[in-house]
Short mmCIF file of C-alpha atoms in Angstrom, two decimals:
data_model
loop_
_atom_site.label_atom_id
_atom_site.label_comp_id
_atom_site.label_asym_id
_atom_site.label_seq_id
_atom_site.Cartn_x
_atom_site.Cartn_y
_atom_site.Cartn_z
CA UNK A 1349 26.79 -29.02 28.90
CA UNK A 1350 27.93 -26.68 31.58
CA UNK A 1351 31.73 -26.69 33.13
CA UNK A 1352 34.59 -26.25 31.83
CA UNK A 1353 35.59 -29.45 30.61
CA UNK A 1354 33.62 -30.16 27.34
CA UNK A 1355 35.16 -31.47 24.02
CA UNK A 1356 36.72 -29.37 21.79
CA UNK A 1357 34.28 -30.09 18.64
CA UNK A 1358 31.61 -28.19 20.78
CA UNK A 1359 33.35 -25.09 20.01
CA UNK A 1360 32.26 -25.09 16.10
CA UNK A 1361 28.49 -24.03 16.24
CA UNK A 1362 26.95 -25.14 12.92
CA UNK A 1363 24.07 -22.34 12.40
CA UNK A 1364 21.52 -22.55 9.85
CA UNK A 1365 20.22 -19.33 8.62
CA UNK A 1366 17.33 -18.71 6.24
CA UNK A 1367 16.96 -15.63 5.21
CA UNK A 1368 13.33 -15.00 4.57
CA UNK A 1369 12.32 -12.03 3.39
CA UNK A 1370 8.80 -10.45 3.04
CA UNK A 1371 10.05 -6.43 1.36
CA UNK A 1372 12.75 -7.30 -1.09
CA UNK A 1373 15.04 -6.82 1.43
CA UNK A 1374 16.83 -10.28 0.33
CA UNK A 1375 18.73 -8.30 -2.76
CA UNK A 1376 21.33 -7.44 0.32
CA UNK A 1377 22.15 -10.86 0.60
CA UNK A 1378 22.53 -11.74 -3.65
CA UNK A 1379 19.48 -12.95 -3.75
CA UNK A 1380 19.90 -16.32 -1.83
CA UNK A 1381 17.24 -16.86 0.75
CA UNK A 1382 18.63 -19.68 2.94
CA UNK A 1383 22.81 -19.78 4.38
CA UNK A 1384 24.01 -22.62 6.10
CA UNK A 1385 27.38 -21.80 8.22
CA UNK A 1386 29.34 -22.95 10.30
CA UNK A 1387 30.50 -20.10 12.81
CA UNK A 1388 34.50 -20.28 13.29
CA UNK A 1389 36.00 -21.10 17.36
CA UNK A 1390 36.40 -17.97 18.89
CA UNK A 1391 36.85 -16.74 22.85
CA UNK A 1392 33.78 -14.58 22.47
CA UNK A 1393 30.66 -16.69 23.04
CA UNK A 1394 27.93 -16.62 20.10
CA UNK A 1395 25.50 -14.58 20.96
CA UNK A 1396 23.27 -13.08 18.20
CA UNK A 1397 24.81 -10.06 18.79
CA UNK A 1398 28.07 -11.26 17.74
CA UNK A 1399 26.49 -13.23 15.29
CA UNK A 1400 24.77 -10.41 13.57
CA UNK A 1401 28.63 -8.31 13.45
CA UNK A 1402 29.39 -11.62 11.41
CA UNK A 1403 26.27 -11.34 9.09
CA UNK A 1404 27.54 -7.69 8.50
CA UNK A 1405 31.31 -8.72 7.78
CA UNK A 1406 30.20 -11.57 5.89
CA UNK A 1407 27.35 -11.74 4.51
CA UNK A 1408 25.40 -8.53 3.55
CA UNK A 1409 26.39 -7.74 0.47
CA UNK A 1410 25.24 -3.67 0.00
CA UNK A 1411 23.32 -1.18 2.40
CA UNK A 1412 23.76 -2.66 6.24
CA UNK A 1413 21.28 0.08 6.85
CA UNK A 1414 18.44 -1.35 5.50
CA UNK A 1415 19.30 -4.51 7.87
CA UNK A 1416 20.92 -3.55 11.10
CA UNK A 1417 20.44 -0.36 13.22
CA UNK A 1418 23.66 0.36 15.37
CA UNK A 1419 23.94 -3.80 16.89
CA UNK A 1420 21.20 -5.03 16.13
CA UNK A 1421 18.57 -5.47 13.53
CA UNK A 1422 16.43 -2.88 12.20
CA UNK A 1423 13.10 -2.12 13.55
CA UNK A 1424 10.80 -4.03 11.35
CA UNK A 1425 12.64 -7.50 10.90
CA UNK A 1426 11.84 -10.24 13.12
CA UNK A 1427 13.82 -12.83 14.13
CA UNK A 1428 12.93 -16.30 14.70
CA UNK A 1429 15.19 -18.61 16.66
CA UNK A 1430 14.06 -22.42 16.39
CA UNK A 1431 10.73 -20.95 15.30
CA UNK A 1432 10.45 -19.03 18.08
CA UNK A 1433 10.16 -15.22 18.76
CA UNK A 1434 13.26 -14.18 20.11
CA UNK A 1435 12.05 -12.02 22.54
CA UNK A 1436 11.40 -14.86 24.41
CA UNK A 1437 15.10 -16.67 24.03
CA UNK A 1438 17.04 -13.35 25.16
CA UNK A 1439 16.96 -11.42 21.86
CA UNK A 1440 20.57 -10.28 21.33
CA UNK A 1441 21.83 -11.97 24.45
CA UNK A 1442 20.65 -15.61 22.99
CA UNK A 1443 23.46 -18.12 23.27
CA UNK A 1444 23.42 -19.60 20.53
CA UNK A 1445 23.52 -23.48 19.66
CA UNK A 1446 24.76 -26.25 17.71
CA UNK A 1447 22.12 -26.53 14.43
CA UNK A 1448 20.64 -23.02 15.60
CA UNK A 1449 17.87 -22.32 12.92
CA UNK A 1450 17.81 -18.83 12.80
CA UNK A 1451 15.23 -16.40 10.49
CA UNK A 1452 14.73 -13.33 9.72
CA UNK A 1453 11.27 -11.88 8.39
CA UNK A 1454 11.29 -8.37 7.35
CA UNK A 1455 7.69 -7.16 7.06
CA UNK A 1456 9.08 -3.47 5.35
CA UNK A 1457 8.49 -2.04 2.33
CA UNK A 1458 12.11 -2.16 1.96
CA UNK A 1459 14.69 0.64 0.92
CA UNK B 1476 2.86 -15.17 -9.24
CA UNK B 1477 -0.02 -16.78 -11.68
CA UNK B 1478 1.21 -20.28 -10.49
CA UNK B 1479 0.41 -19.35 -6.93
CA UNK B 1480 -2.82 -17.82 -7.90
CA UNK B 1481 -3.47 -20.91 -9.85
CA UNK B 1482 -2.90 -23.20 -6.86
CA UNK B 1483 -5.37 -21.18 -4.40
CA UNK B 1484 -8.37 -22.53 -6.42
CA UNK B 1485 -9.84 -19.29 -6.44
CA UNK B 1486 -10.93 -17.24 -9.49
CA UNK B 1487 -8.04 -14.52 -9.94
CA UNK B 1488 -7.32 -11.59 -12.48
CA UNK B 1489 -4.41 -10.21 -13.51
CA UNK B 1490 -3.62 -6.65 -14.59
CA UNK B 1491 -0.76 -4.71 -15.53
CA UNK B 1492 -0.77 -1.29 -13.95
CA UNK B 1493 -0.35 -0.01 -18.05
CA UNK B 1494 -3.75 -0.62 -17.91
CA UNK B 1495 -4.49 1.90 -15.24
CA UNK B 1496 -3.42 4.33 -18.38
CA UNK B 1497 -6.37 3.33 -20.46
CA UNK B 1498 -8.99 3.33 -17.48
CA UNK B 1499 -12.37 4.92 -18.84
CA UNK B 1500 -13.28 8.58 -17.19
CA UNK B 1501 -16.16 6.77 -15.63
CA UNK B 1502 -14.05 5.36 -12.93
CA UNK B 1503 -13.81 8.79 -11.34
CA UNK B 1504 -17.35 8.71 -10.71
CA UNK B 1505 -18.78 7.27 -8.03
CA UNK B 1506 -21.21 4.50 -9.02
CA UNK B 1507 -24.58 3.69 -8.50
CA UNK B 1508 -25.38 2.32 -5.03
CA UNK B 1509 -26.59 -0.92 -4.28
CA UNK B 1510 -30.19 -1.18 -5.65
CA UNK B 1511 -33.19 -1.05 -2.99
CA UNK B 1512 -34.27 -4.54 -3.33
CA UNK B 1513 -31.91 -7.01 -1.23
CA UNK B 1514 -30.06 -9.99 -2.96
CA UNK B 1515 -29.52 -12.98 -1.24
CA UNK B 1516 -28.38 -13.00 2.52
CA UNK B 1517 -24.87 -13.80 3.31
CA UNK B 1518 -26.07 -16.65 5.19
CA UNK B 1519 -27.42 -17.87 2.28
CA UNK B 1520 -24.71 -17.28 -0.27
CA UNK B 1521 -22.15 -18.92 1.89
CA UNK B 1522 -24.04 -22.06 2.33
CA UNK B 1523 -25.04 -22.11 -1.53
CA UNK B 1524 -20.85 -21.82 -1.87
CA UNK B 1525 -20.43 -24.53 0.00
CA UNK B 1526 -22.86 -27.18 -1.35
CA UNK B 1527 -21.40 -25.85 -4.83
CA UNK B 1528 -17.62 -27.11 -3.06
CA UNK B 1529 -18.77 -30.09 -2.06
CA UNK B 1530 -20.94 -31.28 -4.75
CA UNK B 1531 -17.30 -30.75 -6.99
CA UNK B 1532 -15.27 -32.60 -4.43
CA UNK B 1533 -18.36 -35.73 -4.97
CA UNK B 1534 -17.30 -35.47 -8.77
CA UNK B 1535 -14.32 -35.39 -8.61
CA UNK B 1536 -13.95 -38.51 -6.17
CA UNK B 1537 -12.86 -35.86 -3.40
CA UNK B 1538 -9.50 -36.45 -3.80
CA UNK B 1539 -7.93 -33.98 -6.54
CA UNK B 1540 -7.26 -29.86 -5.56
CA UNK B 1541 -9.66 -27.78 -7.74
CA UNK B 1542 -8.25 -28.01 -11.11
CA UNK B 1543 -8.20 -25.24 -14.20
CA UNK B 1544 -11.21 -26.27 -15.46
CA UNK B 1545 -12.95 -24.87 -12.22
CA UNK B 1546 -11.19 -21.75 -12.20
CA UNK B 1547 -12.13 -18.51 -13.94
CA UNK B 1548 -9.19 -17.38 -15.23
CA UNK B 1549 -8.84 -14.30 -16.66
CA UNK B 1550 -8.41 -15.59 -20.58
CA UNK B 1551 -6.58 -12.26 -22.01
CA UNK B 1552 -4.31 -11.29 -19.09
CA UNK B 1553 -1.24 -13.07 -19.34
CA UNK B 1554 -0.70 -10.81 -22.67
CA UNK B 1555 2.20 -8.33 -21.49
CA UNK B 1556 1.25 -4.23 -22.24
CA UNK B 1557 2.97 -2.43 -25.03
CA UNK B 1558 6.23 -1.14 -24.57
CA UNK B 1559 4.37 2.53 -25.23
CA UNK B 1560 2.53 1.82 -22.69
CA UNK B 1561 5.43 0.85 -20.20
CA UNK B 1562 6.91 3.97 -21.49
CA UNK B 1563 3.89 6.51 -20.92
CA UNK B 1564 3.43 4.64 -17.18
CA UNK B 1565 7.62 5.45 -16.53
CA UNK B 1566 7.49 9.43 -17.68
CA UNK B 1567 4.28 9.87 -15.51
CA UNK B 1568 6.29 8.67 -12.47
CA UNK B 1569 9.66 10.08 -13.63
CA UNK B 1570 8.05 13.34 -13.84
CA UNK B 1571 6.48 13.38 -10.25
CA UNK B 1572 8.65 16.06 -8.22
CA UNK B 1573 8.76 14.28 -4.57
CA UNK B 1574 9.28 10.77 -3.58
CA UNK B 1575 5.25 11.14 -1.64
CA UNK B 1576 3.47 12.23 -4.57
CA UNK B 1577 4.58 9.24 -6.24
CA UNK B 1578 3.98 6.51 -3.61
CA UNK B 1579 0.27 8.24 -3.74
CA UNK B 1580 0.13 7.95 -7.60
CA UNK B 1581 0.52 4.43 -7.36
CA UNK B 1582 -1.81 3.86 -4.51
CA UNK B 1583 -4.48 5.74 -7.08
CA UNK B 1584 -3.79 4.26 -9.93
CA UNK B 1585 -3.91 0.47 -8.51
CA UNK B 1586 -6.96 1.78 -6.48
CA UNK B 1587 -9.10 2.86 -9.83
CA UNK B 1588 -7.13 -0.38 -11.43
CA UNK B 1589 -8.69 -2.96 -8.79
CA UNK B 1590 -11.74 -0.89 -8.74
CA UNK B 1591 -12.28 -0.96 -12.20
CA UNK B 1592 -11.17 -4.50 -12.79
CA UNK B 1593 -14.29 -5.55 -10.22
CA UNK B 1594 -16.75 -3.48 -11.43
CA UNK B 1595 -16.20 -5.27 -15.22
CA UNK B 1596 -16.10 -8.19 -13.23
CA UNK B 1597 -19.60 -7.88 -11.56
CA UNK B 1598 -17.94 -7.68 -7.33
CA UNK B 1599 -19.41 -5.70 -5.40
CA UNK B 1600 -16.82 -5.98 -2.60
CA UNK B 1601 -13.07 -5.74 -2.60
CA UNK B 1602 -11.18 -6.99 0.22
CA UNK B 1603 -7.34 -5.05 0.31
CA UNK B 1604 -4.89 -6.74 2.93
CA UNK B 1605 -3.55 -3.79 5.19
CA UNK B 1606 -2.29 -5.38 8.66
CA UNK B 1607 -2.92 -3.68 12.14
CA UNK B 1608 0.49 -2.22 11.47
CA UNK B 1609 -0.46 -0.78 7.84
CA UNK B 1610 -2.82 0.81 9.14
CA UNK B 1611 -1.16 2.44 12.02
CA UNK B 1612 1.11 3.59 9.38
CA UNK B 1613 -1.52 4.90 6.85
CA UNK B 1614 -3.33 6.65 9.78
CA UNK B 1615 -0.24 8.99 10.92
CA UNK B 1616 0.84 9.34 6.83
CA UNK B 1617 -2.52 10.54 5.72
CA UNK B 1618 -2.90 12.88 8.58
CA UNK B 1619 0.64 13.93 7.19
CA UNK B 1620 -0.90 14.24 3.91
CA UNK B 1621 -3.71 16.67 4.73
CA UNK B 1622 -6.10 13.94 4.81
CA UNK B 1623 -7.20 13.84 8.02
CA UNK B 1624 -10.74 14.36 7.41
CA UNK B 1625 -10.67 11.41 5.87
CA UNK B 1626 -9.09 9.16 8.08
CA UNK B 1627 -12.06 6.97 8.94
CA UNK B 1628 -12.65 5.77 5.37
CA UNK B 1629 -8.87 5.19 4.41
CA UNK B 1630 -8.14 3.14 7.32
CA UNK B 1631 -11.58 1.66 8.62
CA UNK B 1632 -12.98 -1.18 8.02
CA UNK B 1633 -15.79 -0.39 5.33
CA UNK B 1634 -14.95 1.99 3.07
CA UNK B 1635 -17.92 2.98 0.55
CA UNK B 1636 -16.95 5.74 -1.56
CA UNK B 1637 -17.48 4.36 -4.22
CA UNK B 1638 -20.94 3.34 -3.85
CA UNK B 1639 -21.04 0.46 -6.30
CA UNK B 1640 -17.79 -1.53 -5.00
CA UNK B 1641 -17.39 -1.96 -1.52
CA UNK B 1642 -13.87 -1.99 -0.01
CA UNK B 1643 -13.05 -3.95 3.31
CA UNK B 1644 -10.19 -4.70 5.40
CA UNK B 1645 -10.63 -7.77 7.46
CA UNK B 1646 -6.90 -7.84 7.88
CA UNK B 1647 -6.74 -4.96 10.33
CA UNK B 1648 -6.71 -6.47 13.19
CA UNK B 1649 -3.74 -8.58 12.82
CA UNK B 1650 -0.07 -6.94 12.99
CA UNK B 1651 2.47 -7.25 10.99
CA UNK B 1652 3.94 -9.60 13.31
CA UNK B 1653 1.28 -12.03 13.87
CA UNK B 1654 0.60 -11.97 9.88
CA UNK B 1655 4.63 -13.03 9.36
CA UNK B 1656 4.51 -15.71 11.95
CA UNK B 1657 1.28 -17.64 10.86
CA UNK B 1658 2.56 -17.57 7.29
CA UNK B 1659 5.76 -19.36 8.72
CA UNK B 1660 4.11 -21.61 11.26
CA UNK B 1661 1.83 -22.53 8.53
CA UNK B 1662 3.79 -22.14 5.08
CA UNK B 1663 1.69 -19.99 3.59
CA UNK B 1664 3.29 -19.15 0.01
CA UNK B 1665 4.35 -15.33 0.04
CA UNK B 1666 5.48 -13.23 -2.79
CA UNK B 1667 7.31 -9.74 -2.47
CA UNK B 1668 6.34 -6.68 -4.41
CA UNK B 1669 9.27 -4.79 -5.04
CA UNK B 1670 8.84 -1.07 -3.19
CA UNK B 1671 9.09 2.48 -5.75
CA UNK B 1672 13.09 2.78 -6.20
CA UNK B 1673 14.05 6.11 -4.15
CA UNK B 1674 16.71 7.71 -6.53
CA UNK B 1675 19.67 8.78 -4.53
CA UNK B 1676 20.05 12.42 -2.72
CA UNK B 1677 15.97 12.51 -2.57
CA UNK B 1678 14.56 12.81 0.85
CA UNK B 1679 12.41 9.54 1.56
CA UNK B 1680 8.50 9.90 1.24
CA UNK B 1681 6.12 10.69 4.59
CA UNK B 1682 5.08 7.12 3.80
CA UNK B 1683 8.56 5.99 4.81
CA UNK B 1684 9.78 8.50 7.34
CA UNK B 1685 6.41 7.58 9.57
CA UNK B 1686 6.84 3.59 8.78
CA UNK B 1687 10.05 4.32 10.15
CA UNK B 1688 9.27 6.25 12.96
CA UNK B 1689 6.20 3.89 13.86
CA UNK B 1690 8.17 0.51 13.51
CA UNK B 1691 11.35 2.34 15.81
CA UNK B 1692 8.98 3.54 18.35
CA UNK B 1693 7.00 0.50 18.62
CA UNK B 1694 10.51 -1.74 19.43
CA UNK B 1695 10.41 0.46 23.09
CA UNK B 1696 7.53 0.78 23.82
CA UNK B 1697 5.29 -2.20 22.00
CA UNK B 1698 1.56 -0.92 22.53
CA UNK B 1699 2.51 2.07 19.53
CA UNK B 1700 1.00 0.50 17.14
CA UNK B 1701 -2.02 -0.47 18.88
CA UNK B 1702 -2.91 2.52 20.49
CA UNK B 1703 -2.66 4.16 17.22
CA UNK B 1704 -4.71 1.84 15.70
CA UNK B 1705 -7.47 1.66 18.73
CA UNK B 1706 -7.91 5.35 18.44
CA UNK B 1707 -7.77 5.62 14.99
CA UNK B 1708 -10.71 2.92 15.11
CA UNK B 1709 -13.16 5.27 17.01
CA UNK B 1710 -13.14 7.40 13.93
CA UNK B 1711 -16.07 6.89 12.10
CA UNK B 1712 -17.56 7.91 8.82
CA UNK B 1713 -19.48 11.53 8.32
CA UNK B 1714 -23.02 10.68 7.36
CA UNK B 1715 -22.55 10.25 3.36
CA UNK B 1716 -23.87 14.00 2.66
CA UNK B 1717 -21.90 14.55 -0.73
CA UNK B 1718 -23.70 12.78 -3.35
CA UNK B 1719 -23.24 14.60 -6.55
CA UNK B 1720 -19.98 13.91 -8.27
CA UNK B 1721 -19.55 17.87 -8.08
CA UNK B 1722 -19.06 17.39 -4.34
CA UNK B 1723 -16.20 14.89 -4.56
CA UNK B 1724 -12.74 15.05 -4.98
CA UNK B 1725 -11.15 13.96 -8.30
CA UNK B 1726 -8.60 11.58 -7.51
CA UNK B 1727 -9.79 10.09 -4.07
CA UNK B 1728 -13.72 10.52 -4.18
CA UNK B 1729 -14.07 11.85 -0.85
CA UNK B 1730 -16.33 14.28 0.29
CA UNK B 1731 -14.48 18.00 -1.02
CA UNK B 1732 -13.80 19.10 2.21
CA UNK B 1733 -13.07 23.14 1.37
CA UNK B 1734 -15.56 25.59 1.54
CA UNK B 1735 -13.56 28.76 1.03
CA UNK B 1736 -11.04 28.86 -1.49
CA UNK B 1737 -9.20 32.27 -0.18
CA UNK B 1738 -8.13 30.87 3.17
CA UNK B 1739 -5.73 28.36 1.72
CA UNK B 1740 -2.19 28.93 1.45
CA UNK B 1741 -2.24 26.80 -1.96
CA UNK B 1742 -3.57 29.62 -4.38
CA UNK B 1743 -0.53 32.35 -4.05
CA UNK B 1744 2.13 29.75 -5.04
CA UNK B 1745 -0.25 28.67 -8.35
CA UNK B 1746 -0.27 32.27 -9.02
CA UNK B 1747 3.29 32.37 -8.85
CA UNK B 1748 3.75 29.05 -10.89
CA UNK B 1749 1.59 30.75 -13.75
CA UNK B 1750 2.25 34.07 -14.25
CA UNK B 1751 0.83 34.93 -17.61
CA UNK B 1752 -3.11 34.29 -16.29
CA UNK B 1753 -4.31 36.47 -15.97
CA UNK B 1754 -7.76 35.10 -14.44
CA UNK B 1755 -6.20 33.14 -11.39
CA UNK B 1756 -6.72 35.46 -8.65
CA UNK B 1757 -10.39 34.94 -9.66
CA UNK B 1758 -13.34 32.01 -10.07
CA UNK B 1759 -11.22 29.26 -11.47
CA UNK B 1760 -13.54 28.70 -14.17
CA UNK B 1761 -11.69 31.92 -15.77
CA UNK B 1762 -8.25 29.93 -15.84
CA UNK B 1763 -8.04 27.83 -19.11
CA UNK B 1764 -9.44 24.32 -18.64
CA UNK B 1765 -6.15 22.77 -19.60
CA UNK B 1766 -4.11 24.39 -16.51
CA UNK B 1767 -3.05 22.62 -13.35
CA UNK B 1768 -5.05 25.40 -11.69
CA UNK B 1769 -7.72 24.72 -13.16
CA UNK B 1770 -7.68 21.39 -11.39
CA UNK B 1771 -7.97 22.78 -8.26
CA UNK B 1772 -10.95 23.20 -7.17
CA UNK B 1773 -11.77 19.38 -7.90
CA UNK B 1774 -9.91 18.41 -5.72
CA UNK B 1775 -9.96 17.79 -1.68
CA UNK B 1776 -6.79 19.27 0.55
CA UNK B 1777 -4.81 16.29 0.56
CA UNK B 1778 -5.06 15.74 -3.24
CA UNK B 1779 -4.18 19.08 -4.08
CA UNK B 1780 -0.88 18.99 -2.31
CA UNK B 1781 -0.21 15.61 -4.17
CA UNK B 1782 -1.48 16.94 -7.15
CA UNK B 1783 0.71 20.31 -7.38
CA UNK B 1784 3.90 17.68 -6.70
CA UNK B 1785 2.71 15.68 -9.89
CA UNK B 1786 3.96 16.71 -13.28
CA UNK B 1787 2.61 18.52 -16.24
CA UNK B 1788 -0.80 17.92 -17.28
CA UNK B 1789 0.28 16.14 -20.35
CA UNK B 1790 1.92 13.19 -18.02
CA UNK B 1791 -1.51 12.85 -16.51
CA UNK B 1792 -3.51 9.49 -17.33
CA UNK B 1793 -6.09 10.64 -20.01
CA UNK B 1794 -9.05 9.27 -18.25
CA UNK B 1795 -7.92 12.27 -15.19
CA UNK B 1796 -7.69 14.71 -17.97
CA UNK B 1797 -10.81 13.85 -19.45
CA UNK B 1798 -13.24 13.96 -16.40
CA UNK B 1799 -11.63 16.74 -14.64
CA UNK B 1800 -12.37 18.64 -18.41
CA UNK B 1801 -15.53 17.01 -17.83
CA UNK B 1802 -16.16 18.53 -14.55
CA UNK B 1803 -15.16 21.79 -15.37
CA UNK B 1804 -17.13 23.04 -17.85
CA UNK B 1805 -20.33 21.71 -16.62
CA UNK B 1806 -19.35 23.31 -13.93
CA UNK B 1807 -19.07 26.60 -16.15
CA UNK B 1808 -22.36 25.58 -17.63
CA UNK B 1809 -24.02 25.66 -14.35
CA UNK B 1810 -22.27 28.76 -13.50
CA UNK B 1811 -24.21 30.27 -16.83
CA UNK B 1812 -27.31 29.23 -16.15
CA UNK B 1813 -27.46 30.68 -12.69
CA UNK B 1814 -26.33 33.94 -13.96
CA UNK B 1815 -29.28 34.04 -16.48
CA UNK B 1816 -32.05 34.50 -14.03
CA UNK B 1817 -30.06 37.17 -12.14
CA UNK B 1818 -29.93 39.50 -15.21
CA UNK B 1819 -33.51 38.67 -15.86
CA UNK B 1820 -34.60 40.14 -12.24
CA UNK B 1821 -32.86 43.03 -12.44
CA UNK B 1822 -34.83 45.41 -14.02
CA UNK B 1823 -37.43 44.74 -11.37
CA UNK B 1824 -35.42 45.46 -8.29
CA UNK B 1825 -33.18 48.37 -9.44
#
């Protein structure tokens, strides 16, 4: 997939999120446990780093605090990528894909 | 909740912490230990389980999940509490001054709920779920609290002081992390407790500030919460010395670990609080039996701080009221009774 030259339908990344929460924590996103987006064309590349600025624009609903610190997420939530630690795929850095699964677990007591 | 319960195949109870409000004053004492003579050996009781599981699965043709009808459900607990009740529960925690007392008034009164709850039941052992990281957490908190002496039964793995029911934690040696993953990976059914609200402008508890603290430290440098936990590990248990209920504390049932009274910083500010007794400064006996100071001295360090953060007596769960009364004037009794003799001598050594 590398070059320059690859289709423009490439650009759309289709990313499903679940939201899985273990603290309560899901109240900051209404409630709903799983979101299934499709990220918008844009010269930045996807990273989860960008993608979690999105979550914050978009999606969290009340309190960012109690999900991100500064850029990314608060100490206490992991984050699966493809059911995978993300420590081991880059953590914020992780390029993400077309049908990306990401999750996040928050093992807090909440607010 | 019950429907998950339901589905494990275990026996399960439920309880509404409103019950913790009707809890008998027994439950403050510690209860008998186990008897001399020893029941069957674990060995034994697991394989007697197991033919009991399999001999059920033979019935049943092996094919079905255990149904109801081999479950021991508890028959009266779906019933919700009284709205009193719910009432009396919300003005004990509304009147708790700090955001810590009350996280520690709920950790009692579930504590004395579960406990009671398996000593009607007839377990001796109660297993409670802290992770690795829990316990991390709970080590640096208590310390926090003023409970360091205690440190080795709050967070270790056995934890007898309660003589009759035996608390354990097998889940203390698994973090946080490795506890979220395996319930993913293998779709284990979860179910969130909703945390104590925090009303606005109060500071956050010690609970939170050091789960905080922990969980941030631990992202840069990741062996935190281990080396907590390893060293909180080589902590072990004093040799169980305090065995008259005279010798524990009220609330938690440790060991009382004051000696002197005067050397604590505690008694000037009750003073202060209650101007008008005039026997304060003094034995506590003197103060009336239905003052917070008279509390005091049934209570261990850490309890006492919690304890002065908690509200007026009235708020209190009557079963606290009624053994700490309890407590106190036998403790005034005894006090009598020694000072008998005394008089009696007298004319002899003058």
């Amino acid at each position: 997939m590398g070059g320059g030259n690859f289709p423009m339908n490439l650009c759309k990344i289709s990313v499903l999120h679940c939201f899985h929460f273990r603290g309560g924590a899901e109240f900051l996103f209404d409630g709903v446990k799983k979101h299934q987006v499709t990220l918008p064309c844009q010269p930045e590349p996807w990273d989860i780093r960008n993608l979690l600025k999105w979550i914050k624009q978009n999606l969290l609903k009340e309190r960012p605090e109690l999900f991100m610190q500064g850029e990314s997420v608060r100490p206490g939530i992991l984050v699966l990528i493809n059911d995978a630690d993300w420590e081991l795929m880059g953590e914020l850095d992780y390029k993400l894909q077309d049908q990306d699964n990401v999750l996040f677990i928050s093992t807090l007591h909440g607010g | 909740m019950e429907a998950l319960l339901q589905a494990t195949g275990f026996p399960f109870h439920l309880a509404h912490l409103e019950q913790a409000l009707e809890l008998p004053a027994s439950i403050l004492r510690p209860g008998p230990g186990r008897s001399g003579k020893p029941g069957p050996s674990y060995k034994e009781a697991v394989e007697g389980f197991i033919q009991q599981q399999r001999q059920e699965g033979d019935r049943d043709g092996g094919t079905s999940p255990p149904g109801p009808s081999t479950q021991v459900g508890d028959p009266a607990a779906p019933r919700l509490p009284a709205p009193a009740r719910t009432q009396e529960l919300l003005r004990l925690f509304e009147a708790v001054e700090t955001a810590t007392a009350r996280e520690e008034l709920l950790q009692m009164l579930r504590t004395h709920l579960i406990l009671q709850t398996a000593r009607t039941k007839g377990y001796a052992k109660v297993m409670t779920a802290e992770s690795c990281t829990r316990v991390a957490i709970k080590l640096l908190t208590n310390l926090a609290l003023g409970r360091g002496a205690f440190l080795a039964v709050d967070t270790g793995f056995v934890d007898d002081r309660h003589g009759d029911v035996l608390v354990v934690r097998p889940m203390r040696d698994y973090t946080a992390k490795e506890i979220a993953f395996y319930n993913h990976f293998f779709r284990v059914p979860t179910v969130i407790a909703p945390p104590l609200r925090t009303k606005r402008r109060e500071k956050p508890s010690i609970h939170r500030l050091i789960e905080r603290f922990l969980l941030g430290l631990q992202e840069d440098y990741p062996a935190t919460i281990s080396t907590v936990y390893r060293t909180g590990e080589k902590l072990s248990p004093a040799p169980a010395k305090a065995s008259s209920e005279s010798e524990r504390c009220l609330l938690c049932l440790c060991a009382l670990d004051i000696d002197g009274e005067e050397e604590l910083a505690l008694e000037p500010t009750l003073i202060m609080e209650e101007p008008e007794e005039n026997g304060c400064c003094q034995d506590p006996p003197a103060a009336p039996a239905e003052s917070k100071a008279a509390f005091i001295p049934l209570l261990c360090y850490g309890c006492r701080l919690t304890f002065k953060e908690l509200g007026p007596l009235a708020t209190l769960p009557p079963y606290v009221r009624a053994e700490a009364q309890r407590r106190i004037r036998s403790a005034e009794t005894e006090q009598q009774s020694l000072e008998v003799p005394q008089e009696d001598e007298e004319p002899g050594k003058s």
